[in-house]
mmCIF file of C-alpha atoms in Angstrom:
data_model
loop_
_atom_site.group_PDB
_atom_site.id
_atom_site.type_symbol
_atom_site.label_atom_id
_atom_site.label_comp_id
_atom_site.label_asym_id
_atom_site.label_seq_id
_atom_site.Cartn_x
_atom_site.Cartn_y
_atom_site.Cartn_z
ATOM 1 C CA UNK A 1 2.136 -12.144 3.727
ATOM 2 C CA UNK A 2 0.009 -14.825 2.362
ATOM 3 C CA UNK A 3 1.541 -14.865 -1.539
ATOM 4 C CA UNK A 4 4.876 -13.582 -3.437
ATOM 5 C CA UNK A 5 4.387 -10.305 -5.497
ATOM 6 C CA UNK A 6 5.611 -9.598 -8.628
ATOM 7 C CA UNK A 7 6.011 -6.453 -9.662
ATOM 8 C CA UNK A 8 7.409 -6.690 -13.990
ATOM 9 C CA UNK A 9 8.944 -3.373 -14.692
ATOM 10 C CA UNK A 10 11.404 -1.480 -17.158
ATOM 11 C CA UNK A 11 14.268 0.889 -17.628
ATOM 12 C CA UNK A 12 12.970 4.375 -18.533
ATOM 13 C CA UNK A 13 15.820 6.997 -19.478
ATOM 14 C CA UNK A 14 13.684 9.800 -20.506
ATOM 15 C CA UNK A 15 11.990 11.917 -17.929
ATOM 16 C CA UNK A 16 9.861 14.962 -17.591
ATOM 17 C CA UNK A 17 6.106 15.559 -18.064
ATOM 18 C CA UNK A 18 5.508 15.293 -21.760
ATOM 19 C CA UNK A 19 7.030 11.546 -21.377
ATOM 20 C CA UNK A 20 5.359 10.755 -18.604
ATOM 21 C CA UNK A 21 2.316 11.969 -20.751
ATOM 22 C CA UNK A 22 3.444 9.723 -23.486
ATOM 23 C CA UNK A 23 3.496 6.748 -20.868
ATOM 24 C CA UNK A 24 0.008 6.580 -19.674
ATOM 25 C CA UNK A 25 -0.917 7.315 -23.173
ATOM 26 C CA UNK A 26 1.014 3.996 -23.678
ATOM 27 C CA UNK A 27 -0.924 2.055 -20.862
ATOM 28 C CA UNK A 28 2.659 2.650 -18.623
ATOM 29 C CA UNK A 29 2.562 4.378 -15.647
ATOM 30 C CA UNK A 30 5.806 6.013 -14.426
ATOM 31 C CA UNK A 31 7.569 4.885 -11.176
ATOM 32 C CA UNK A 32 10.635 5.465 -8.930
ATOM 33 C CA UNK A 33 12.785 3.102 -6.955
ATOM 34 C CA UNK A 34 14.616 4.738 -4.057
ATOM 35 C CA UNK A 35 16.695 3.266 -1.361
ATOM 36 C CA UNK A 36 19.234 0.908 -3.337
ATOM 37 C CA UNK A 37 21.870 3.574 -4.804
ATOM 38 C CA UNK A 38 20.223 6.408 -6.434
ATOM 39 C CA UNK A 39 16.806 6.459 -7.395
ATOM 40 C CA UNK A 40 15.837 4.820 -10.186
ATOM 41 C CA UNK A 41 13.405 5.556 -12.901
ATOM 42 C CA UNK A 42 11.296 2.836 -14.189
ATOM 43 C CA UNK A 43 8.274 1.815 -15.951
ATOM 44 C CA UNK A 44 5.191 -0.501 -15.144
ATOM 45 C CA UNK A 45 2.514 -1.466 -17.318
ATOM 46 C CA UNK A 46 -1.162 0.238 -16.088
ATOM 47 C CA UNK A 47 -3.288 -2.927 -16.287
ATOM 48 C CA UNK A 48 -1.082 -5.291 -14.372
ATOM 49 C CA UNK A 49 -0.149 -2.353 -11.784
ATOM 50 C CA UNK A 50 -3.539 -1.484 -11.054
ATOM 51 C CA UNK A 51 -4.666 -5.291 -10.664
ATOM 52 C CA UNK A 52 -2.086 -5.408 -7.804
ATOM 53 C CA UNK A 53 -3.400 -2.669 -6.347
ATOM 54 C CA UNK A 54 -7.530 -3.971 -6.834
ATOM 55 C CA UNK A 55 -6.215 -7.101 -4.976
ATOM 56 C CA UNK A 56 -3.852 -6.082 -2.617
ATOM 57 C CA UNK A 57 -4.651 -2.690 -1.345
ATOM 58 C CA UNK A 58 -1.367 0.193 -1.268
ATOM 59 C CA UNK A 59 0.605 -1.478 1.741
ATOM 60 C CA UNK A 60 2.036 -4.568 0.232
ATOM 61 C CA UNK A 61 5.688 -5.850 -0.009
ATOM 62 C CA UNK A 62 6.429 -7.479 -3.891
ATOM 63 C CA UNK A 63 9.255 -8.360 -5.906
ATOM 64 C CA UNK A 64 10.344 -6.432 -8.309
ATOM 65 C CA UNK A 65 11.467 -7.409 -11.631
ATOM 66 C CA UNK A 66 12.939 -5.019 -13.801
ATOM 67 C CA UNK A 67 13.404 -6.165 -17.194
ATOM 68 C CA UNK A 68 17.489 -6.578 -17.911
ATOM 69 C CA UNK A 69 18.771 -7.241 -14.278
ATOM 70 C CA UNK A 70 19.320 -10.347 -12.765
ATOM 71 C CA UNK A 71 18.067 -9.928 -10.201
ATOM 72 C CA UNK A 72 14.719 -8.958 -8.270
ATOM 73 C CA UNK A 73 14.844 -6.866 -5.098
ATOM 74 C CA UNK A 74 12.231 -6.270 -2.220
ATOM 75 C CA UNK A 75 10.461 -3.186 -2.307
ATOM 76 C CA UNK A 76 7.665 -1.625 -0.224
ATOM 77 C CA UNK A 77 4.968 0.184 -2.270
ATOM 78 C CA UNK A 78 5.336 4.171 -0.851
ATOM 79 C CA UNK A 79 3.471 6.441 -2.400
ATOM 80 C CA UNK A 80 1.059 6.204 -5.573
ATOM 81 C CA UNK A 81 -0.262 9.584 -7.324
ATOM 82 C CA UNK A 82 -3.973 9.517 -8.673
ATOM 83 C CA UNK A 83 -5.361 11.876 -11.950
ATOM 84 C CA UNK A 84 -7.949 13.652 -9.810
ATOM 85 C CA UNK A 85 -10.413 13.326 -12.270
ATOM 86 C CA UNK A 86 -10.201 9.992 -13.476
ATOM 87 C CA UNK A 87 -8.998 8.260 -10.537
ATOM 88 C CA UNK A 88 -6.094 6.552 -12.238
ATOM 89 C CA UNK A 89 -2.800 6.152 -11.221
ATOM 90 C CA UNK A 90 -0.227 8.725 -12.164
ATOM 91 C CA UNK A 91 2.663 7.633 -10.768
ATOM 92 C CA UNK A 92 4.386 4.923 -8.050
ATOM 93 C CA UNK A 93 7.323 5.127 -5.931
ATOM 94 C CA UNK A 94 8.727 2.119 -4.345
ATOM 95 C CA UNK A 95 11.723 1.463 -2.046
ATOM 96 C CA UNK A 96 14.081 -1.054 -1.361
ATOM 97 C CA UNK A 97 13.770 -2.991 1.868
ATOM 98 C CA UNK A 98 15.016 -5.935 3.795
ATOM 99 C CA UNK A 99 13.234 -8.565 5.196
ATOM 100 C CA UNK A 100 14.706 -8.547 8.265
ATOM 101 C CA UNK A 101 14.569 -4.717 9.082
ATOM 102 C CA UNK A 102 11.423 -3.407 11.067
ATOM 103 C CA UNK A 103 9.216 -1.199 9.021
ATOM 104 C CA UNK A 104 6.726 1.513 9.929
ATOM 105 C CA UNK A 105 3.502 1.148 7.934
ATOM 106 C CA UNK A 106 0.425 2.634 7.709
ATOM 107 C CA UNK A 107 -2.603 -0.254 7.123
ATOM 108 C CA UNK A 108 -6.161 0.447 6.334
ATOM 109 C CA UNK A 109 -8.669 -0.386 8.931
ATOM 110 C CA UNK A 110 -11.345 -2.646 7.872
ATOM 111 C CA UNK A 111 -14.827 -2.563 10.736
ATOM 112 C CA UNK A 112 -16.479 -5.980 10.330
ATOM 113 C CA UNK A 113 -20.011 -7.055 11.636
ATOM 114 C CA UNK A 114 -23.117 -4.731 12.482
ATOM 115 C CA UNK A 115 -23.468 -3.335 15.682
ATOM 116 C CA UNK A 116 -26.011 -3.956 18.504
ATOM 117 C CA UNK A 117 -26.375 -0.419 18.403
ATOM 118 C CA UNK A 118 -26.947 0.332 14.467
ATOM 119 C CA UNK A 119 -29.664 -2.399 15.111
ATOM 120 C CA UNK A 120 -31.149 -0.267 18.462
ATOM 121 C CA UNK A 121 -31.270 3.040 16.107
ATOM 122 C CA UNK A 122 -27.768 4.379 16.306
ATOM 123 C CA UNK A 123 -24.830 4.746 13.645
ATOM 124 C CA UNK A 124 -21.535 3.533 13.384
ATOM 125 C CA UNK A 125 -18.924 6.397 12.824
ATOM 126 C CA UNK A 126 -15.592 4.782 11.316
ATOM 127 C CA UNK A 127 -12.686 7.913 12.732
ATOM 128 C CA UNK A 128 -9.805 6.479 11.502
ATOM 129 C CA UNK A 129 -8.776 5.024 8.579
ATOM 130 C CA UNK A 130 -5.325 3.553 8.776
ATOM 131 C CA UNK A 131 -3.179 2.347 12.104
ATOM 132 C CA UNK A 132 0.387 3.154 11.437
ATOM 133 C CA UNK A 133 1.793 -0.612 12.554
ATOM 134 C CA UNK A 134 5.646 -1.975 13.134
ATOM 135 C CA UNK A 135 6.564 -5.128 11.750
ATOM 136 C CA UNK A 136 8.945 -6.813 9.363
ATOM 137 C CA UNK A 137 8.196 -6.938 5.742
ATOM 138 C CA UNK A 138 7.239 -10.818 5.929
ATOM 139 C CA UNK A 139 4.587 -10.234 8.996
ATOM 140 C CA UNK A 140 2.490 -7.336 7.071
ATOM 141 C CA UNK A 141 -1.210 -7.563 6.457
ATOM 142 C CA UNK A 142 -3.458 -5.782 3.541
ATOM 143 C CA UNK A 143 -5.450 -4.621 6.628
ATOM 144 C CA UNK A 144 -6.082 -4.522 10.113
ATOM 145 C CA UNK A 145 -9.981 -6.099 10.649
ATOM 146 C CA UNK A 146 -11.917 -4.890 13.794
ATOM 147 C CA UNK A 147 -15.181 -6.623 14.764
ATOM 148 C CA UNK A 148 -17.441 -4.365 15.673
ATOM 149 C CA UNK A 149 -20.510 -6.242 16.350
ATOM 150 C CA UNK A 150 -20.724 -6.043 20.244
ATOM 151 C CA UNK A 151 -20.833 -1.779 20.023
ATOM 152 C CA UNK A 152 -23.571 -0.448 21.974
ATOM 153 C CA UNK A 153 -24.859 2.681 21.552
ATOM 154 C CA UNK A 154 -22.372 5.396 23.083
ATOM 155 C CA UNK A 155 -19.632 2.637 22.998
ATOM 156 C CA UNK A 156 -16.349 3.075 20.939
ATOM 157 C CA UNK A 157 -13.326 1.196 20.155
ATOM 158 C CA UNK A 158 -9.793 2.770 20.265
ATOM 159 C CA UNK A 159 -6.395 1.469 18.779
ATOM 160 C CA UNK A 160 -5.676 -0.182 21.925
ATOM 161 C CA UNK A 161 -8.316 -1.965 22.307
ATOM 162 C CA UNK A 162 -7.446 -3.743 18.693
ATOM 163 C CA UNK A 163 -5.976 -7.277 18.696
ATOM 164 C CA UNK A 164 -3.074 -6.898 16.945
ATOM 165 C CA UNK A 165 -2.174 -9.641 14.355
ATOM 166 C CA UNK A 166 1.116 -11.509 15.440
ATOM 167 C CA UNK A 167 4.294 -9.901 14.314
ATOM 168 C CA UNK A 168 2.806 -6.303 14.124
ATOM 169 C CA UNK A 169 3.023 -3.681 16.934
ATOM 170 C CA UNK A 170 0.790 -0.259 16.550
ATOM 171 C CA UNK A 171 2.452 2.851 16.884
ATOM 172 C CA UNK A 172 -0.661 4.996 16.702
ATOM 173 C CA UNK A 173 -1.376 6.119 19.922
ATOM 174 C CA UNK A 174 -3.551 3.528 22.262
ATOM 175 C CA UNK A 175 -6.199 6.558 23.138
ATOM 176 C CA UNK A 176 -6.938 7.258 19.831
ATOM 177 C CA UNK A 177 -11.014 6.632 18.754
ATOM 178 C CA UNK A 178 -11.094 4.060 15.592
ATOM 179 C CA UNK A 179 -15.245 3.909 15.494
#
């Protein structure tokens, strides 16, 4: 992890879809934090949330700062709901984590370089895209980058043949085709 997250959020008590309505009308977007007691129903301001998410992709492991408690907890971005029209986020869920408990993530897969083959004529097929990794919190990446300039035509690169970053072990299978 190459910076601290922040995460600013608030206490929301009322619930239900005509107040979450009322939030995105607001600029809020609604969120849940599971995994510390009960869930937990917050708030997070659009702008800021979806700055985060520009910069640092949807695997990422921030701080989170809800307004009124002393205290900020750990928390692994789950799941984020997009409007299907628009594109803009609905609605997060977070949960709790440790940093010194192994998580199972799922990381984007980013193919860098031009192939010898795209040069000769062919095309590059990207199969996959996300390698579901293990690691603790404090060894996770935004993505997993594959160099893919040596691929000849009729060549192909699976999960196993990827060069893991330190700390992170892949749990997709080893046969499986990335490009």
């Amino acid at each position: 992890m190459a910076e601290e997250l922040i995460v600013k959020a608030e206490k929301r008590e009322a619930q239900g879809t005509g107040e979450a309505r009322r939030l995105r009308h607001a600029g809020q977007i609604p969120a849940v934090v599971y995994g510390d007691g009960d869930p937990q129903n917050i708030k997070v301001d659009a702008h800021t949330f979806g700055l985060i998410i520009r910069d640092h992709g949807h695997s990422f492991v921030a701080d989170l700062d809800i307004e009124g408690e002393k205290k900020t907890r750990k928390v692994l971005l789950k799941d984020l709901q997009h409007d299907p029209r628009r594109g803009s986020i609905e609605h997060a869920d977070f949960i709790v984590i440790s940093m010194d408990k192994v998580l199972q993530v799922s990381l984007p897969i980013v193919l860098v370089g031009e192939p010898a083959g795209v040069v000769e004529g062919g095309t590059l097929e990207q199969l996959v895209s996300d390698i579901t990794v293990e690691c603790l919190p404090g060894d996770m990446v935004e993505n997993i980058s594959i160099d893919v300039s040596a691929l000849q035509i009729g060549d192909h690169v699976t999960v196993g043949d990827v060069e893991m970053p330190e700390g992170l072990k892949a749990i997709t299978e080893a046969g499986v085709a990335v490009a």
